[in-house]
């Protein structure tokens, strides 16, 4: 009986499961400015906590050209899995990324995966762009993270290298052993950026300080400036 039910799930239930997965990870993220500000505020809280607990090494973050924080990234899986989340990214000003931290631009991450899996996680991610190549990749549109990423071994903060130009740190809770952003696509959240800054604006323009930060953005920048004022080349 159980076997036949399982076969029916595989043969006829996958579309329904896919819908459930997508509903669980797609923008319940928020379609208004207040939700966008809340996300930035949560990102500030996450970064503060992970720096204070040394879950993210401050000296490594100080070497980054840009810092992207994605609080409460969701993963859910029943045969088909999905990952989704969003958050603000700030970059150091100047052609050589040696200045103060910029107004944050919103980005989002998404991915789908197949295979036998069940459970769910909620994770906080700090993603460090360590050179201009990584920054250009993120600013150009969709950037897929697929190189050398590893699944978190267990609860707590785990670092995984996505190549010499990108580092990610995560703390995870939930039914999966851990959550990696391997295979995820990260791109600017243009709709959120338009809501936040009251006009169409690109991520590149935002981190070039073409717009003024919002209240939550100011707090995010202030944390970066207070903890990581000097670039640790």
Short mmCIF file of C-alpha atoms in Angstrom, two decimals:
data_model
loop_
_atom_site.label_atom_id
_atom_site.label_comp_id
_atom_site.label_asym_id
_atom_site.label_seq_id
_atom_site.Cartn_x
_atom_site.Cartn_y
_atom_site.Cartn_z
CA UNK A 1 0.00 0.00 0.00
CA UNK A 2 2.76 2.42 0.96
CA UNK A 3 4.73 1.50 -2.17
CA UNK A 4 1.74 2.16 -4.43
CA UNK A 5 1.10 5.52 -2.76
CA UNK A 6 4.74 6.46 -3.24
CA UNK A 7 4.55 5.53 -6.93
CA UNK A 8 1.48 7.69 -7.34
CA UNK A 9 3.34 10.62 -5.75
CA UNK A 10 6.23 10.19 -8.17
CA UNK A 11 4.03 9.66 -11.23
CA UNK A 12 1.29 12.18 -10.65
CA UNK A 13 2.17 14.28 -7.61
CA UNK A 14 5.33 16.01 -8.76
CA UNK A 15 3.55 18.99 -10.35
CA UNK A 16 1.58 19.57 -7.15
CA UNK A 17 4.73 19.21 -5.06
CA UNK A 18 6.53 21.65 -7.31
CA UNK A 19 3.75 24.18 -6.76
CA UNK A 20 4.03 23.69 -2.99
CA UNK A 21 7.78 24.17 -3.08
CA UNK A 22 7.54 27.31 -5.19
CA UNK A 23 4.84 28.76 -2.96
CA UNK A 24 7.03 28.11 0.07
CA UNK A 25 10.09 29.94 -1.27
CA UNK A 26 8.90 32.63 -3.68
CA UNK A 27 8.21 36.20 -2.60
CA UNK A 28 6.20 35.91 0.38
CA UNK A 29 9.31 38.08 0.64
CA UNK A 30 7.20 41.16 0.46
CA UNK A 31 5.69 43.41 -2.16
CA UNK A 32 5.86 46.65 -0.20
CA UNK A 33 8.51 49.03 1.04
CA UNK A 34 7.89 48.21 4.70
CA UNK A 35 8.73 44.55 4.07
CA UNK A 36 11.84 45.56 2.14
CA UNK A 37 12.96 47.73 5.06
CA UNK A 38 12.23 44.87 7.46
CA UNK A 39 14.45 42.57 5.40
CA UNK A 40 17.32 45.07 5.54
CA UNK A 41 16.80 45.44 9.29
CA UNK A 42 16.90 41.67 9.73
CA UNK A 43 20.09 41.53 7.67
CA UNK A 44 21.72 44.08 9.97
CA UNK A 45 20.74 42.00 12.99
CA UNK A 46 22.12 38.82 11.39
CA UNK A 47 25.43 40.42 10.45
CA UNK A 48 25.84 41.96 13.90
CA UNK A 49 25.15 38.62 15.59
CA UNK A 50 27.44 36.58 13.33
CA UNK A 51 30.29 39.06 13.68
CA UNK A 52 29.88 39.23 17.47
CA UNK A 53 29.84 35.43 17.74
CA UNK A 54 32.83 35.21 15.38
CA UNK A 55 30.76 33.02 13.10
CA UNK A 56 32.01 35.31 10.35
CA UNK A 57 35.67 36.35 10.77
CA UNK A 58 35.83 40.15 10.82
CA UNK A 59 39.28 40.17 9.23
CA UNK A 60 37.94 38.19 6.27
CA UNK A 61 34.92 40.46 5.88
CA UNK A 62 37.27 43.46 5.98
CA UNK A 63 38.95 42.15 2.83
CA UNK A 64 35.68 41.95 0.90
CA UNK A 65 34.72 44.44 -1.81
CA UNK A 66 31.00 43.82 -1.25
CA UNK A 67 28.94 42.18 1.50
CA UNK A 68 25.55 40.57 0.81
CA UNK A 69 23.44 39.41 3.76
CA UNK A 70 20.40 37.18 3.20
CA UNK A 71 18.43 36.56 6.39
CA UNK A 72 15.94 33.73 6.66
CA UNK A 73 16.72 31.95 3.38
CA UNK A 74 14.17 29.15 2.99
CA UNK A 75 14.69 25.64 1.72
CA UNK A 76 11.91 23.07 1.43
CA UNK A 77 11.91 19.67 -0.17
CA UNK A 78 9.58 16.75 -0.80
CA UNK A 79 11.14 14.90 -3.76
CA UNK A 80 11.65 18.31 -5.43
CA UNK A 81 13.49 20.96 -3.46
CA UNK A 82 13.75 24.70 -3.70
CA UNK A 83 15.68 27.54 -2.13
CA UNK A 84 14.74 31.20 -1.98
CA UNK A 85 15.77 34.33 -0.14
CA UNK A 86 16.76 37.95 -0.49
CA UNK A 87 18.74 40.67 1.21
CA UNK A 88 20.84 43.83 0.90
CA UNK A 89 24.33 44.16 -0.56
CA UNK A 90 26.70 47.04 0.12
CA UNK A 91 30.03 47.65 -1.65
CA UNK A 92 33.00 49.78 -0.77
CA UNK A 93 33.15 53.00 -2.73
CA UNK A 94 35.91 53.95 -5.12
CA UNK A 95 37.40 52.30 -8.19
CA UNK A 96 39.64 50.16 -5.98
CA UNK A 97 36.91 49.44 -3.39
CA UNK A 98 38.85 51.19 -0.63
CA UNK A 99 36.25 53.72 0.52
CA UNK A 100 33.24 53.70 2.80
CA UNK A 101 30.32 51.31 2.42
CA UNK A 102 27.64 52.20 -0.12
CA UNK A 103 23.88 52.43 -0.10
CA UNK A 104 22.63 48.82 -0.16
CA UNK A 105 21.00 47.24 -3.20
CA UNK A 106 18.56 44.37 -2.81
CA UNK A 107 19.36 40.97 -4.35
CA UNK A 108 17.53 37.65 -4.35
CA UNK A 109 18.59 34.01 -4.62
CA UNK A 110 16.60 31.08 -6.02
CA UNK A 111 17.21 27.48 -7.05
CA UNK A 112 15.44 24.19 -7.64
CA UNK A 113 16.77 20.68 -7.07
CA UNK A 114 15.57 17.11 -7.61
CA UNK A 115 16.14 13.94 -5.64
CA UNK A 116 14.77 12.20 -2.57
CA UNK A 117 14.60 14.84 0.16
CA UNK A 118 12.20 15.87 2.86
CA UNK A 119 12.30 18.59 5.46
CA UNK A 120 12.93 22.30 5.67
CA UNK A 121 15.44 24.87 6.82
CA UNK A 122 15.71 28.53 7.51
CA UNK A 123 19.23 29.89 7.15
CA UNK A 124 21.07 33.17 7.39
CA UNK A 125 23.78 33.82 4.81
CA UNK A 126 26.64 36.29 4.65
CA UNK A 127 28.18 36.33 1.15
CA UNK A 128 31.48 38.08 0.56
CA UNK A 129 32.58 39.24 -2.88
CA UNK A 130 36.35 39.29 -2.67
CA UNK A 131 37.33 40.88 -6.00
CA UNK A 132 36.09 42.90 -8.96
CA UNK A 133 35.36 39.78 -11.02
CA UNK A 134 32.78 38.66 -8.47
CA UNK A 135 31.27 42.15 -8.20
CA UNK A 136 30.94 42.46 -11.99
CA UNK A 137 29.29 39.03 -12.15
CA UNK A 138 26.65 39.99 -9.58
CA UNK A 139 25.99 43.38 -11.13
CA UNK A 140 25.63 42.01 -14.67
CA UNK A 141 22.44 40.12 -13.88
CA UNK A 142 22.01 36.46 -13.01
CA UNK A 143 25.06 34.93 -11.32
CA UNK A 144 24.95 31.17 -10.71
CA UNK A 145 26.89 29.84 -7.77
CA UNK A 146 27.98 26.34 -8.70
CA UNK A 147 31.69 25.98 -8.16
CA UNK A 148 33.07 24.05 -5.18
CA UNK A 149 30.21 24.82 -2.82
CA UNK A 150 29.62 22.30 -0.03
CA UNK A 151 26.59 21.40 2.08
CA UNK A 152 26.77 22.52 5.69
CA UNK A 153 27.86 19.62 7.89
CA UNK A 154 25.45 20.42 10.68
CA UNK A 155 23.91 23.18 12.79
CA UNK A 156 25.86 26.33 13.42
CA UNK A 157 27.88 28.58 11.17
CA UNK A 158 29.68 26.89 8.31
CA UNK A 159 31.85 28.51 5.65
CA UNK A 160 32.05 27.23 2.10
CA UNK A 161 34.26 28.49 -0.68
CA UNK A 162 32.60 29.18 -4.02
CA UNK A 163 35.95 29.96 -5.58
CA UNK A 164 38.67 32.43 -4.66
CA UNK A 165 36.41 35.37 -5.51
CA UNK A 166 33.31 34.48 -3.43
CA UNK A 167 32.94 33.21 0.14
CA UNK A 168 29.71 32.36 1.92
CA UNK A 169 28.98 31.81 5.61
CA UNK A 170 25.76 30.28 6.87
CA UNK A 171 24.02 29.39 10.07
CA UNK A 172 21.23 26.91 9.66
CA UNK A 173 18.38 25.42 11.64
CA UNK A 174 15.83 22.89 10.45
CA UNK A 175 15.37 19.32 9.30
CA UNK A 176 18.05 19.32 6.62
CA UNK A 177 21.61 18.71 7.80
CA UNK A 178 22.55 22.09 6.38
CA UNK A 179 21.98 24.42 3.49
CA UNK A 180 24.33 25.47 0.74
CA UNK A 181 23.76 28.06 -1.97
CA UNK A 182 25.52 25.83 -4.49
CA UNK A 183 23.63 26.04 -7.77
CA UNK A 184 21.59 29.05 -6.68
CA UNK A 185 21.10 31.99 -8.98
CA UNK A 186 21.64 35.42 -7.44
CA UNK A 187 20.46 38.57 -9.17
CA UNK A 188 19.37 42.14 -8.38
CA UNK A 189 15.85 42.47 -6.96
CA UNK A 190 14.86 45.30 -9.29
CA UNK A 191 11.29 45.61 -8.02
CA UNK A 192 12.40 45.93 -4.40
CA UNK A 193 15.06 48.45 -5.38
CA UNK A 194 12.47 50.55 -7.20
CA UNK A 195 10.18 50.43 -4.17
CA UNK A 196 12.97 51.40 -1.78
CA UNK A 197 14.35 54.29 -3.82
CA UNK A 198 11.10 55.47 -5.43
CA UNK A 199 12.35 55.16 -9.00
CA UNK A 200 13.81 52.58 -11.39
CA UNK A 201 17.48 52.20 -10.51
CA UNK A 202 20.07 49.53 -11.19
CA UNK A 203 22.10 47.77 -8.52
CA UNK A 204 25.25 49.32 -9.99
CA UNK A 205 23.77 52.81 -9.63
CA UNK A 206 22.69 52.11 -6.06
CA UNK A 207 26.09 50.94 -4.83
CA UNK A 208 27.62 53.92 -6.64
CA UNK A 209 25.53 56.05 -4.25
CA UNK A 210 23.26 57.46 -6.95
CA UNK A 211 20.48 57.31 -4.32
CA UNK A 212 20.33 58.00 -0.61
CA UNK A 213 19.95 55.05 1.80
CA UNK A 214 16.67 54.45 3.56
CA UNK A 215 16.43 54.38 7.35
CA UNK A 216 17.16 50.64 7.47
CA UNK A 217 19.89 51.06 4.88
CA UNK A 218 21.58 53.71 7.03
CA UNK A 219 21.73 51.25 9.94
CA UNK A 220 23.19 48.54 7.69
CA UNK A 221 25.90 50.92 6.45
CA UNK A 222 26.61 52.19 9.97
CA UNK A 223 27.26 48.64 11.17
CA UNK A 224 29.68 47.97 8.31
CA UNK A 225 31.47 51.29 8.86
CA UNK A 226 31.76 50.72 12.61
CA UNK A 227 33.03 47.14 12.38
CA UNK A 228 34.87 47.15 9.05
CA UNK A 229 35.83 50.72 8.27
CA UNK A 230 39.20 49.94 6.68
CA UNK A 231 39.67 47.60 3.73
CA UNK A 232 42.00 44.79 4.77
CA UNK A 233 43.63 44.18 1.36
#
